[in-house]
């Protein structure tokens, strides 16, 4: 079955620690995205990548970092510089390669920082 | 930048009622338009899409028509079920990105 996996589903960290969220896809998609969702709000774009070894900042990139060393993987690191990291994080992918198409979403990781 | 505005929620209806969730957009070009649905604790699933003016997207009894003249993409369903309870997001393409509305929470009572 093709799809996007995110792990873990729930993650707890102490303030001041960096944490890395995993996102893997086996859809052979070029483009991948990270969104943040806060209660009662829409999705806000953190980072996106159209191709391996390249990525762009989204609307709320401060305090986050990403890498794209493999086509299948797009991990997100929430650094200690992110002032309010507790949120639901969603990874998505799309065909990319210049095509405008729908995005496919993973099940999400709920991060709680105390 | 481009933007999407959805009707404020939450929306509560009885089973078998008619549903409309309004969505209007602002865009400089001719975006594709989408409706996504999110069930509690899950990611988003594509519900339907339309890629050009006057296209109608439909799926699972839901439908929406791309109206360029009114810059709208309202979601409708003739008879809702309890299982339709979820949060619904309208979105448009801006370059290689999606821009989402704030979401509308729908609750269907039996």
PDB file of N, CA and C in Angstrom, chain B:
ATOM      1  N   UNK B   1      -0.660  37.793  -0.794  1.00  0.00           N
ATOM      2  CA  UNK B   1      -0.763  36.466  -1.363  1.00  0.00           C
ATOM      3  C   UNK B   1      -2.194  36.037  -1.488  1.00  0.00           C
ATOM      4  N   UNK B   2      -2.374  34.884  -2.102  1.00  0.00           N
ATOM      5  CA  UNK B   2      -3.709  34.319  -2.261  1.00  0.00           C
ATOM      6  C   UNK B   2      -4.270  33.892  -0.906  1.00  0.00           C
ATOM      7  N   UNK B   3      -5.612  33.837  -0.811  1.00  0.00           N
ATOM      8  CA  UNK B   3      -6.223  33.470   0.467  1.00  0.00           C
ATOM      9  C   UNK B   3      -7.543  32.758   0.252  1.00  0.00           C
ATOM     10  N   UNK B   4      -7.964  32.058   1.301  1.00  0.00           N
ATOM     11  CA  UNK B   4      -9.230  31.320   1.288  1.00  0.00           C
ATOM     12  C   UNK B   4     -10.006  31.682   2.544  1.00  0.00           C
ATOM     13  N   UNK B   5     -11.286  31.944   2.396  1.00  0.00           N
ATOM     14  CA  UNK B   5     -12.153  32.259   3.532  1.00  0.00           C
ATOM     15  C   UNK B   5     -13.303  31.270   3.569  1.00  0.00           C
ATOM     16  N   UNK B   6     -13.457  30.596   4.695  1.00  0.00           N
ATOM     17  CA  UNK B   6     -14.564  29.653   4.884  1.00  0.00           C
ATOM     18  C   UNK B   6     -15.564  30.209   5.877  1.00  0.00           C
ATOM     19  N   UNK B   7     -16.785  29.681   5.787  1.00  0.00           N
ATOM     20  CA  UNK B   7     -17.793  30.105   6.754  1.00  0.00           C
ATOM     21  C   UNK B   7     -17.371  29.673   8.146  1.00  0.00           C
ATOM     22  N   UNK B   8     -17.723  30.492   9.119  1.00  0.00           N
ATOM     23  CA  UNK B   8     -17.377  30.205  10.496  1.00  0.00           C
ATOM     24  C   UNK B   8     -18.120  28.970  10.972  1.00  0.00           C
ATOM     25  N   UNK B   9     -17.435  28.182  11.779  1.00  0.00           N
ATOM     26  CA  UNK B   9     -18.119  27.065  12.402  1.00  0.00           C
ATOM     27  C   UNK B   9     -18.357  27.355  13.874  1.00  0.00           C
ATOM     28  N   UNK B  10     -18.736  26.364  14.644  1.00  0.00           N
ATOM     29  CA  UNK B  10     -19.112  25.037  14.140  1.00  0.00           C
ATOM     30  C   UNK B  10     -20.510  25.030  13.517  1.00  0.00           C
ATOM     31  N   UNK B  11     -20.719  24.045  12.671  1.00  0.00           N
ATOM     32  CA  UNK B  11     -22.021  23.845  12.041  1.00  0.00           C
ATOM     33  C   UNK B  11     -22.612  22.551  12.599  1.00  0.00           C
ATOM     34  N   UNK B  12     -23.830  22.632  13.070  1.00  0.00           N
ATOM     35  CA  UNK B  12     -24.514  21.454  13.621  1.00  0.00           C
ATOM     36  C   UNK B  12     -25.806  21.232  12.861  1.00  0.00           C
ATOM     37  N   UNK B  13     -25.982  20.026  12.356  1.00  0.00           N
ATOM     38  CA  UNK B  13     -27.174  19.669  11.587  1.00  0.00           C
ATOM     39  C   UNK B  13     -27.728  18.338  12.066  1.00  0.00           C
ATOM     40  N   UNK B  14     -28.965  18.092  11.718  1.00  0.00           N
ATOM     41  CA  UNK B  14     -29.570  16.779  11.974  1.00  0.00           C
ATOM     42  C   UNK B  14     -29.314  15.874  10.774  1.00  0.00           C
ATOM     43  N   UNK B  15     -29.287  14.567  11.039  1.00  0.00           N
ATOM     44  CA  UNK B  15     -29.104  13.600   9.965  1.00  0.00           C
ATOM     45  C   UNK B  15     -30.137  13.838   8.869  1.00  0.00           C
ATOM     46  N   UNK B  16     -29.714  13.679   7.615  1.00  0.00           N
ATOM     47  CA  UNK B  16     -30.536  13.842   6.409  1.00  0.00           C
ATOM     48  C   UNK B  16     -30.768  15.300   6.041  1.00  0.00           C
ATOM     49  N   UNK B  17     -30.212  16.237   6.763  1.00  0.00           N
ATOM     50  CA  UNK B  17     -30.346  17.648   6.398  1.00  0.00           C
ATOM     51  C   UNK B  17     -29.464  17.958   5.193  1.00  0.00           C
ATOM     52  N   UNK B  18     -29.749  19.100   4.552  1.00  0.00           N
ATOM     53  CA  UNK B  18     -28.942  19.597   3.435  1.00  0.00           C
ATOM     54  C   UNK B  18     -27.785  20.417   3.999  1.00  0.00           C
ATOM     55  N   UNK B  19     -26.598  20.194   3.424  1.00  0.00           N
ATOM     56  CA  UNK B  19     -25.401  20.873   3.913  1.00  0.00           C
ATOM     57  C   UNK B  19     -24.853  21.832   2.868  1.00  0.00           C
ATOM     58  N   UNK B  20     -24.507  23.026   3.314  1.00  0.00           N
ATOM     59  CA  UNK B  20     -23.692  23.949   2.519  1.00  0.00           C
ATOM     60  C   UNK B  20     -22.604  24.509   3.429  1.00  0.00           C
ATOM     61  N   UNK B  21     -21.364  24.439   2.982  1.00  0.00           N
ATOM     62  CA  UNK B  21     -20.259  25.117   3.653  1.00  0.00           C
ATOM     63  C   UNK B  21     -19.662  26.071   2.626  1.00  0.00           C
ATOM     64  N   UNK B  22     -19.719  27.359   2.949  1.00  0.00           N
ATOM     65  CA  UNK B  22     -19.266  28.368   1.994  1.00  0.00           C
ATOM     66  C   UNK B  22     -17.749  28.505   1.992  1.00  0.00           C
ATOM     67  N   UNK B  23     -17.213  28.729   0.788  1.00  0.00           N
ATOM     68  CA  UNK B  23     -15.780  28.968   0.609  1.00  0.00           C
ATOM     69  C   UNK B  23     -15.620  30.000  -0.494  1.00  0.00           C
ATOM     70  N   UNK B  24     -14.913  31.079  -0.202  1.00  0.00           N
ATOM     71  CA  UNK B  24     -14.572  32.056  -1.220  1.00  0.00           C
ATOM     72  C   UNK B  24     -13.062  32.243  -1.220  1.00  0.00           C
ATOM     73  N   UNK B  25     -12.533  32.696  -2.321  1.00  0.00           N
ATOM     74  CA  UNK B  25     -11.090  32.796  -2.425  1.00  0.00           C
ATOM     75  C   UNK B  25     -10.675  34.103  -3.101  1.00  0.00           C
ATOM     76  N   UNK B  26      -9.432  34.456  -2.868  1.00  0.00           N
ATOM     77  CA  UNK B  26      -8.782  35.579  -3.534  1.00  0.00           C
ATOM     78  C   UNK B  26      -7.518  35.035  -4.167  1.00  0.00           C
ATOM     79  N   UNK B  27      -7.388  35.224  -5.482  1.00  0.00           N
ATOM     80  CA  UNK B  27      -6.215  34.696  -6.178  1.00  0.00           C
ATOM     81  C   UNK B  27      -5.903  35.577  -7.373  1.00  0.00           C
ATOM     82  N   UNK B  28      -4.617  35.681  -7.665  1.00  0.00           N
ATOM     83  CA  UNK B  28      -4.218  36.503  -8.800  1.00  0.00           C
ATOM     84  C   UNK B  28      -4.303  35.716 -10.107  1.00  0.00           C
ATOM     85  N   UNK B  29      -4.190  34.429 -10.041  1.00  0.00           N
ATOM     86  CA  UNK B  29      -4.221  33.612 -11.251  1.00  0.00           C
ATOM     87  C   UNK B  29      -5.471  32.753 -11.303  1.00  0.00           C
ATOM     88  N   UNK B  30      -5.320  31.535 -11.804  1.00  0.00           N
ATOM     89  CA  UNK B  30      -6.427  30.598 -11.928  1.00  0.00           C
ATOM     90  C   UNK B  30      -6.062  29.314 -11.193  1.00  0.00           C
ATOM     91  N   UNK B  31      -6.275  29.309  -9.881  1.00  0.00           N
ATOM     92  CA  UNK B  31      -5.826  28.170  -9.083  1.00  0.00           C
ATOM     93  C   UNK B  31      -6.717  26.951  -9.263  1.00  0.00           C
ATOM     94  N   UNK B  32      -6.197  25.793  -8.891  1.00  0.00           N
ATOM     95  CA  UNK B  32      -7.046  24.629  -8.654  1.00  0.00           C
ATOM     96  C   UNK B  32      -7.626  24.773  -7.254  1.00  0.00           C
ATOM     97  N   UNK B  33      -8.813  24.198  -7.057  1.00  0.00           N
ATOM     98  CA  UNK B  33      -9.515  24.309  -5.782  1.00  0.00           C
ATOM     99  C   UNK B  33      -9.806  22.922  -5.228  1.00  0.00           C
ATOM    100  N   UNK B  34      -9.736  22.816  -3.894  1.00  0.00           N
ATOM    101  CA  UNK B  34      -9.874  21.520  -3.244  1.00  0.00           C
ATOM    102  C   UNK B  34     -10.754  21.643  -2.002  1.00  0.00           C
ATOM    103  N   UNK B  35     -11.401  20.538  -1.654  1.00  0.00           N
ATOM    104  CA  UNK B  35     -11.980  20.343  -0.334  1.00  0.00           C
ATOM    105  C   UNK B  35     -11.309  19.111   0.277  1.00  0.00           C
ATOM    106  N   UNK B  36     -10.800  19.313   1.502  1.00  0.00           N
ATOM    107  CA  UNK B  36     -10.228  18.233   2.277  1.00  0.00           C
ATOM    108  C   UNK B  36     -11.096  18.014   3.514  1.00  0.00           C
ATOM    109  N   UNK B  37     -11.063  16.777   4.033  1.00  0.00           N
ATOM    110  CA  UNK B  37     -11.799  16.453   5.254  1.00  0.00           C
ATOM    111  C   UNK B  37     -10.821  15.860   6.273  1.00  0.00           C
ATOM    112  N   UNK B  38     -11.009  16.238   7.541  1.00  0.00           N
ATOM    113  CA  UNK B  38     -10.154  15.725   8.621  1.00  0.00           C
ATOM    114  C   UNK B  38     -11.026  15.144   9.715  1.00  0.00           C
ATOM    115  N   UNK B  39     -10.876  13.849   9.968  1.00  0.00           N
ATOM    116  CA  UNK B  39     -11.564  13.184  11.077  1.00  0.00           C
ATOM    117  C   UNK B  39     -10.706  13.322  12.331  1.00  0.00           C
ATOM    118  N   UNK B  40     -11.303  13.221  13.503  1.00  0.00           N
ATOM    119  CA  UNK B  40     -10.582  13.483  14.750  1.00  0.00           C
ATOM    120  C   UNK B  40      -9.266  12.717  14.863  1.00  0.00           C
ATOM    121  N   UNK B  41      -8.192  13.444  15.166  1.00  0.00           N
ATOM    122  CA  UNK B  41      -6.893  12.836  15.400  1.00  0.00           C
ATOM    123  C   UNK B  41      -6.199  12.305  14.172  1.00  0.00           C
ATOM    124  N   UNK B  42      -6.703  12.634  12.983  1.00  0.00           N
ATOM    125  CA  UNK B  42      -6.113  12.092  11.756  1.00  0.00           C
ATOM    126  C   UNK B  42      -5.576  13.198  10.854  1.00  0.00           C
ATOM    127  N   UNK B  43      -4.913  12.773   9.778  1.00  0.00           N
ATOM    128  CA  UNK B  43      -4.483  13.717   8.763  1.00  0.00           C
ATOM    129  C   UNK B  43      -5.646  14.100   7.859  1.00  0.00           C
ATOM    130  N   UNK B  44      -5.346  14.894   6.840  1.00  0.00           N
ATOM    131  CA  UNK B  44      -6.379  15.341   5.916  1.00  0.00           C
ATOM    132  C   UNK B  44      -6.520  14.352   4.760  1.00  0.00           C
ATOM    133  N   UNK B  45      -7.756  14.207   4.297  1.00  0.00           N
ATOM    134  CA  UNK B  45      -8.014  13.379   3.118  1.00  0.00           C
ATOM    135  C   UNK B  45      -8.656  14.252   2.049  1.00  0.00           C
ATOM    136  N   UNK B  46      -8.229  14.071   0.817  1.00  0.00           N
ATOM    137  CA  UNK B  46      -8.848  14.819  -0.270  1.00  0.00           C
ATOM    138  C   UNK B  46     -10.281  14.351  -0.452  1.00  0.00           C
ATOM    139  N   UNK B  47     -11.221  15.291  -0.473  1.00  0.00           N
ATOM    140  CA  UNK B  47     -12.625  14.964  -0.682  1.00  0.00           C
ATOM    141  C   UNK B  47     -13.003  15.147  -2.158  1.00  0.00           C
ATOM    142  N   UNK B  48     -12.645  16.312  -2.716  1.00  0.00           N
ATOM    143  CA  UNK B  48     -12.916  16.555  -4.131  1.00  0.00           C
ATOM    144  C   UNK B  48     -12.071  17.729  -4.610  1.00  0.00           C
ATOM    145  N   UNK B  49     -12.008  17.884  -5.930  1.00  0.00           N
ATOM    146  CA  UNK B  49     -11.220  18.981  -6.470  1.00  0.00           C
ATOM    147  C   UNK B  49     -11.816  19.453  -7.790  1.00  0.00           C
ATOM    148  N   UNK B  50     -11.423  20.665  -8.199  1.00  0.00           N
ATOM    149  CA  UNK B  50     -11.801  21.223  -9.489  1.00  0.00           C
ATOM    150  C   UNK B  50     -10.632  22.051  -9.997  1.00  0.00           C
ATOM    151  N   UNK B  51     -10.303  21.893 -11.258  1.00  0.00           N
ATOM    152  CA  UNK B  51      -9.084  22.522 -11.757  1.00  0.00           C
ATOM    153  C   UNK B  51      -9.323  23.734 -12.646  1.00  0.00           C
ATOM    154  N   UNK B  52     -10.564  23.954 -13.094  1.00  0.00           N
ATOM    155  CA  UNK B  52     -10.815  25.140 -13.907  1.00  0.00           C
ATOM    156  C   UNK B  52     -12.250  25.599 -13.717  1.00  0.00           C
ATOM    157  N   UNK B  53     -12.502  26.809 -14.154  1.00  0.00           N
ATOM    158  CA  UNK B  53     -13.820  27.428 -13.974  1.00  0.00           C
ATOM    159  C   UNK B  53     -14.928  26.543 -14.535  1.00  0.00           C
ATOM    160  N   UNK B  54     -16.024  26.465 -13.768  1.00  0.00           N
ATOM    161  CA  UNK B  54     -17.237  25.709 -14.089  1.00  0.00           C
ATOM    162  C   UNK B  54     -17.086  24.201 -13.904  1.00  0.00           C
ATOM    163  N   UNK B  55     -15.900  23.745 -13.539  1.00  0.00           N
ATOM    164  CA  UNK B  55     -15.735  22.330 -13.193  1.00  0.00           C
ATOM    165  C   UNK B  55     -16.539  22.036 -11.941  1.00  0.00           C
ATOM    166  N   UNK B  56     -17.116  20.837 -11.882  1.00  0.00           N
ATOM    167  CA  UNK B  56     -17.767  20.385 -10.655  1.00  0.00           C
ATOM    168  C   UNK B  56     -17.000  19.175 -10.149  1.00  0.00           C
ATOM    169  N   UNK B  57     -16.532  19.263  -8.909  1.00  0.00           N
ATOM    170  CA  UNK B  57     -15.933  18.111  -8.261  1.00  0.00           C
ATOM    171  C   UNK B  57     -16.985  17.397  -7.435  1.00  0.00           C
ATOM    172  N   UNK B  58     -16.905  16.059  -7.374  1.00  0.00           N
ATOM    173  CA  UNK B  58     -17.886  15.324  -6.579  1.00  0.00           C
ATOM    174  C   UNK B  58     -17.270  14.038  -6.045  1.00  0.00           C
ATOM    175  N   UNK B  59     -17.758  13.642  -4.852  1.00  0.00           N
ATOM    176  CA  UNK B  59     -17.260  12.423  -4.217  1.00  0.00           C
ATOM    177  C   UNK B  59     -18.127  12.133  -2.999  1.00  0.00           C
ATOM    178  N   UNK B  60     -18.535  10.894  -2.807  1.00  0.00           N
ATOM    179  CA  UNK B  60     -19.277  10.449  -1.617  1.00  0.00           C
ATOM    180  C   UNK B  60     -20.526  11.287  -1.371  1.00  0.00           C
ATOM    181  N   UNK B  61     -21.156  11.786  -2.412  1.00  0.00           N
ATOM    182  CA  UNK B  61     -22.373  12.581  -2.269  1.00  0.00           C
ATOM    183  C   UNK B  61     -22.116  14.065  -2.083  1.00  0.00           C
ATOM    184  N   UNK B  62     -20.866  14.443  -1.883  1.00  0.00           N
ATOM    185  CA  UNK B  62     -20.496  15.858  -1.781  1.00  0.00           C
ATOM    186  C   UNK B  62     -20.204  16.394  -3.178  1.00  0.00           C
ATOM    187  N   UNK B  63     -20.476  17.678  -3.385  1.00  0.00           N
ATOM    188  CA  UNK B  63     -20.084  18.302  -4.619  1.00  0.00           C
ATOM    189  C   UNK B  63     -19.801  19.784  -4.412  1.00  0.00           C
ATOM    190  N   UNK B  64     -18.989  20.334  -5.323  1.00  0.00           N
ATOM    191  CA  UNK B  64     -18.654  21.756  -5.285  1.00  0.00           C
ATOM    192  C   UNK B  64     -18.331  22.187  -6.706  1.00  0.00           C
ATOM    193  N   UNK B  65     -18.756  23.410  -7.069  1.00  0.00           N
ATOM    194  CA  UNK B  65     -18.544  23.925  -8.423  1.00  0.00           C
ATOM    195  C   UNK B  65     -17.639  25.136  -8.375  1.00  0.00           C
ATOM    196  N   UNK B  66     -16.629  25.152  -9.215  1.00  0.00           N
ATOM    197  CA  UNK B  66     -15.653  26.241  -9.324  1.00  0.00           C
ATOM    198  C   UNK B  66     -16.341  27.409 -10.031  1.00  0.00           C
ATOM    199  N   UNK B  67     -16.629  28.470  -9.268  1.00  0.00           N
ATOM    200  CA  UNK B  67     -17.309  29.645  -9.819  1.00  0.00           C
ATOM    201  C   UNK B  67     -16.350  30.809  -9.876  1.00  0.00           C
ATOM    202  N   UNK B  68     -15.841  31.092 -11.071  1.00  0.00           N
ATOM    203  CA  UNK B  68     -14.860  32.176 -11.220  1.00  0.00           C
ATOM    204  C   UNK B  68     -15.511  33.538 -11.019  1.00  0.00           C
ATOM    205  N   UNK B  69     -16.748  33.686 -11.463  1.00  0.00           N
ATOM    206  CA  UNK B  69     -17.391  35.003 -11.401  1.00  0.00           C
ATOM    207  C   UNK B  69     -17.660  35.445  -9.970  1.00  0.00           C
ATOM    208  N   UNK B  70     -17.875  34.468  -9.082  1.00  0.00           N
ATOM    209  CA  UNK B  70     -18.109  34.812  -7.673  1.00  0.00           C
ATOM    210  C   UNK B  70     -16.932  34.389  -6.785  1.00  0.00           C
ATOM    211  N   UNK B  71     -15.863  33.922  -7.386  1.00  0.00           N
ATOM    212  CA  UNK B  71     -14.665  33.394  -6.680  1.00  0.00           C
ATOM    213  C   UNK B  71     -15.080  32.524  -5.504  1.00  0.00           C
ATOM    214  N   UNK B  72     -15.890  31.500  -5.808  1.00  0.00           N
ATOM    215  CA  UNK B  72     -16.405  30.640  -4.754  1.00  0.00           C
ATOM    216  C   UNK B  72     -16.277  29.172  -5.120  1.00  0.00           C
ATOM    217  N   UNK B  73     -16.328  28.332  -4.079  1.00  0.00           N
ATOM    218  CA  UNK B  73     -16.237  26.885  -4.259  1.00  0.00           C
ATOM    219  C   UNK B  73     -16.989  26.257  -3.081  1.00  0.00           C
ATOM    220  N   UNK B  74     -18.270  26.480  -3.006  1.00  0.00           N
ATOM    221  CA  UNK B  74     -19.075  26.047  -1.866  1.00  0.00           C
ATOM    222  C   UNK B  74     -19.287  24.539  -1.890  1.00  0.00           C
ATOM    223  N   UNK B  75     -19.185  23.921  -0.718  1.00  0.00           N
ATOM    224  CA  UNK B  75     -19.366  22.473  -0.587  1.00  0.00           C
ATOM    225  C   UNK B  75     -20.822  22.178  -0.239  1.00  0.00           C
ATOM    226  N   UNK B  76     -21.422  21.196  -0.928  1.00  0.00           N
ATOM    227  CA  UNK B  76     -22.819  20.843  -0.689  1.00  0.00           C
ATOM    228  C   UNK B  76     -22.989  19.338  -0.616  1.00  0.00           C
ATOM    229  N   UNK B  77     -23.985  18.938   0.191  1.00  0.00           N
ATOM    230  CA  UNK B  77     -24.405  17.534   0.210  1.00  0.00           C
ATOM    231  C   UNK B  77     -25.894  17.514   0.496  1.00  0.00           C
ATOM    232  N   UNK B  78     -26.606  16.683  -0.223  1.00  0.00           N
ATOM    233  CA  UNK B  78     -28.059  16.693  -0.140  1.00  0.00           C
ATOM    234  C   UNK B  78     -28.626  16.102   1.137  1.00  0.00           C
ATOM    235  N   UNK B  79     -27.925  15.107   1.713  1.00  0.00           N
ATOM    236  CA  UNK B  79     -28.465  14.419   2.885  1.00  0.00           C
ATOM    237  C   UNK B  79     -27.286  13.917   3.711  1.00  0.00           C
ATOM    238  N   UNK B  80     -26.982  14.614   4.804  1.00  0.00           N
ATOM    239  CA  UNK B  80     -25.785  14.277   5.574  1.00  0.00           C
ATOM    240  C   UNK B  80     -26.059  13.113   6.534  1.00  0.00           C
ATOM    241  N   UNK B  81     -24.976  12.433   6.892  1.00  0.00           N
ATOM    242  CA  UNK B  81     -25.020  11.316   7.822  1.00  0.00           C
ATOM    243  C   UNK B  81     -24.146  11.620   9.038  1.00  0.00           C
ATOM    244  N   UNK B  82     -24.390  10.895  10.108  1.00  0.00           N
ATOM    245  CA  UNK B  82     -23.578  11.089  11.314  1.00  0.00           C
ATOM    246  C   UNK B  82     -22.092  10.912  10.995  1.00  0.00           C
ATOM    247  N   UNK B  83     -21.781   9.998  10.090  1.00  0.00           N
ATOM    248  CA  UNK B  83     -20.388   9.733   9.733  1.00  0.00           C
ATOM    249  C   UNK B  83     -19.718  10.889   8.974  1.00  0.00           C
ATOM    250  N   UNK B  84     -20.477  11.880   8.569  1.00  0.00           N
ATOM    251  CA  UNK B  84     -19.900  13.063   7.909  1.00  0.00           C
ATOM    252  C   UNK B  84     -19.340  14.064   8.912  1.00  0.00           C
ATOM    253  N   UNK B  85     -19.542  13.826  10.189  1.00  0.00           N
ATOM    254  CA  UNK B  85     -19.013  14.724  11.220  1.00  0.00           C
ATOM    255  C   UNK B  85     -17.492  14.755  11.136  1.00  0.00           C
ATOM    256  N   UNK B  86     -16.933  15.947  10.943  1.00  0.00           N
ATOM    257  CA  UNK B  86     -15.494  16.109  10.713  1.00  0.00           C
ATOM    258  C   UNK B  86     -15.214  17.600  10.566  1.00  0.00           C
ATOM    259  N   UNK B  87     -13.951  17.930  10.305  1.00  0.00           N
ATOM    260  CA  UNK B  87     -13.580  19.303   9.966  1.00  0.00           C
ATOM    261  C   UNK B  87     -13.283  19.345   8.466  1.00  0.00           C
ATOM    262  N   UNK B  88     -13.829  20.330   7.791  1.00  0.00           N
ATOM    263  CA  UNK B  88     -13.695  20.453   6.343  1.00  0.00           C
ATOM    264  C   UNK B  88     -12.862  21.691   6.013  1.00  0.00           C
ATOM    265  N   UNK B  89     -11.873  21.496   5.125  1.00  0.00           N
ATOM    266  CA  UNK B  89     -10.973  22.575   4.719  1.00  0.00           C
ATOM    267  C   UNK B  89     -11.094  22.823   3.220  1.00  0.00           C
ATOM    268  N   UNK B  90     -11.228  24.081   2.876  1.00  0.00           N
ATOM    269  CA  UNK B  90     -11.159  24.512   1.495  1.00  0.00           C
ATOM    270  C   UNK B  90      -9.719  24.967   1.229  1.00  0.00           C
ATOM    271  N   UNK B  91      -9.204  24.712   0.035  1.00  0.00           N
ATOM    272  CA  UNK B  91      -7.821  25.076  -0.262  1.00  0.00           C
ATOM    273  C   UNK B  91      -7.673  25.415  -1.735  1.00  0.00           C
ATOM    274  N   UNK B  92      -6.649  26.194  -2.040  1.00  0.00           N
ATOM    275  CA  UNK B  92      -6.325  26.509  -3.423  1.00  0.00           C
ATOM    276  C   UNK B  92      -4.818  26.382  -3.637  1.00  0.00           C
ATOM    277  N   UNK B  93      -4.443  26.218  -4.898  1.00  0.00           N
ATOM    278  CA  UNK B  93      -3.023  26.140  -5.226  1.00  0.00           C
ATOM    279  C   UNK B  93      -2.464  27.537  -5.447  1.00  0.00           C
ATOM    280  N   UNK B  94      -1.278  27.768  -4.872  1.00  0.00           N
ATOM    281  CA  UNK B  94      -0.536  29.004  -5.114  1.00  0.00           C
ATOM    282  C   UNK B  94       0.880  28.580  -5.485  1.00  0.00           C
ATOM    283  N   UNK B  95       1.177  28.594  -6.767  1.00  0.00           N
ATOM    284  CA  UNK B  95       2.444  28.018  -7.201  1.00  0.00           C
ATOM    285  C   UNK B  95       2.447  26.535  -6.898  1.00  0.00           C
ATOM    286  N   UNK B  96       3.488  26.083  -6.215  1.00  0.00           N
ATOM    287  CA  UNK B  96       3.591  24.672  -5.847  1.00  0.00           C
ATOM    288  C   UNK B  96       3.060  24.411  -4.439  1.00  0.00           C
ATOM    289  N   UNK B  97       2.389  25.392  -3.845  1.00  0.00           N
ATOM    290  CA  UNK B  97       1.902  25.249  -2.479  1.00  0.00           C
ATOM    291  C   UNK B  97       0.379  25.223  -2.454  1.00  0.00           C
ATOM    292  N   UNK B  98      -0.157  24.763  -1.331  1.00  0.00           N
ATOM    293  CA  UNK B  98      -1.586  24.869  -1.061  1.00  0.00           C
ATOM    294  C   UNK B  98      -1.811  25.927   0.003  1.00  0.00           C
ATOM    295  N   UNK B  99      -2.849  26.725  -0.187  1.00  0.00           N
ATOM    296  CA  UNK B  99      -3.275  27.689   0.821  1.00  0.00           C
ATOM    297  C   UNK B  99      -4.612  27.205   1.356  1.00  0.00           C
ATOM    298  N   UNK B 100      -4.714  27.061   2.673  1.00  0.00           N
ATOM    299  CA  UNK B 100      -5.912  26.492   3.304  1.00  0.00           C
ATOM    300  C   UNK B 100      -6.751  27.566   3.969  1.00  0.00           C
ATOM    301  N   UNK B 101      -8.053  27.332   3.991  1.00  0.00           N
ATOM    302  CA  UNK B 101      -8.931  28.091   4.857  1.00  0.00           C
ATOM    303  C   UNK B 101      -8.780  27.610   6.285  1.00  0.00           C
ATOM    304  N   UNK B 102      -9.507  28.246   7.201  1.00  0.00           N
ATOM    305  CA  UNK B 102      -9.324  27.943   8.620  1.00  0.00           C
ATOM    306  C   UNK B 102     -10.050  26.686   9.059  1.00  0.00           C
ATOM    307  N   UNK B 103     -10.849  26.106   8.189  1.00  0.00           N
ATOM    308  CA  UNK B 103     -11.574  24.881   8.522  1.00  0.00           C
ATOM    309  C   UNK B 103     -12.947  25.176   9.111  1.00  0.00           C
ATOM    310  N   UNK B 104     -13.887  24.282   8.854  1.00  0.00           N
ATOM    311  CA  UNK B 104     -15.251  24.381   9.394  1.00  0.00           C
ATOM    312  C   UNK B 104     -15.589  23.041  10.046  1.00  0.00           C
ATOM    313  N   UNK B 105     -15.876  23.089  11.349  1.00  0.00           N
ATOM    314  CA  UNK B 105     -16.225  21.861  12.065  1.00  0.00           C
ATOM    315  C   UNK B 105     -17.702  21.563  11.866  1.00  0.00           C
ATOM    316  N   UNK B 106     -18.000  20.371  11.403  1.00  0.00           N
ATOM    317  CA  UNK B 106     -19.369  19.929  11.145  1.00  0.00           C
ATOM    318  C   UNK B 106     -19.721  18.796  12.092  1.00  0.00           C
ATOM    319  N   UNK B 107     -20.844  18.941  12.779  1.00  0.00           N
ATOM    320  CA  UNK B 107     -21.370  17.890  13.647  1.00  0.00           C
ATOM    321  C   UNK B 107     -22.761  17.524  13.178  1.00  0.00           C
ATOM    322  N   UNK B 108     -22.969  16.231  12.964  1.00  0.00           N
ATOM    323  CA  UNK B 108     -24.288  15.739  12.536  1.00  0.00           C
ATOM    324  C   UNK B 108     -24.895  14.932  13.685  1.00  0.00           C
ATOM    325  N   UNK B 109     -26.055  15.330  14.120  1.00  0.00           N
ATOM    326  CA  UNK B 109     -26.750  14.632  15.202  1.00  0.00           C
ATOM    327  C   UNK B 109     -27.759  13.644  14.643  1.00  0.00           C
ATOM    328  N   UNK B 110     -27.852  12.447  15.269  1.00  0.00           N
ATOM    329  CA  UNK B 110     -28.798  11.429  14.779  1.00  0.00           C
ATOM    330  C   UNK B 110     -30.249  11.838  15.033  1.00  0.00           C
TER     331      UNK B 110
END
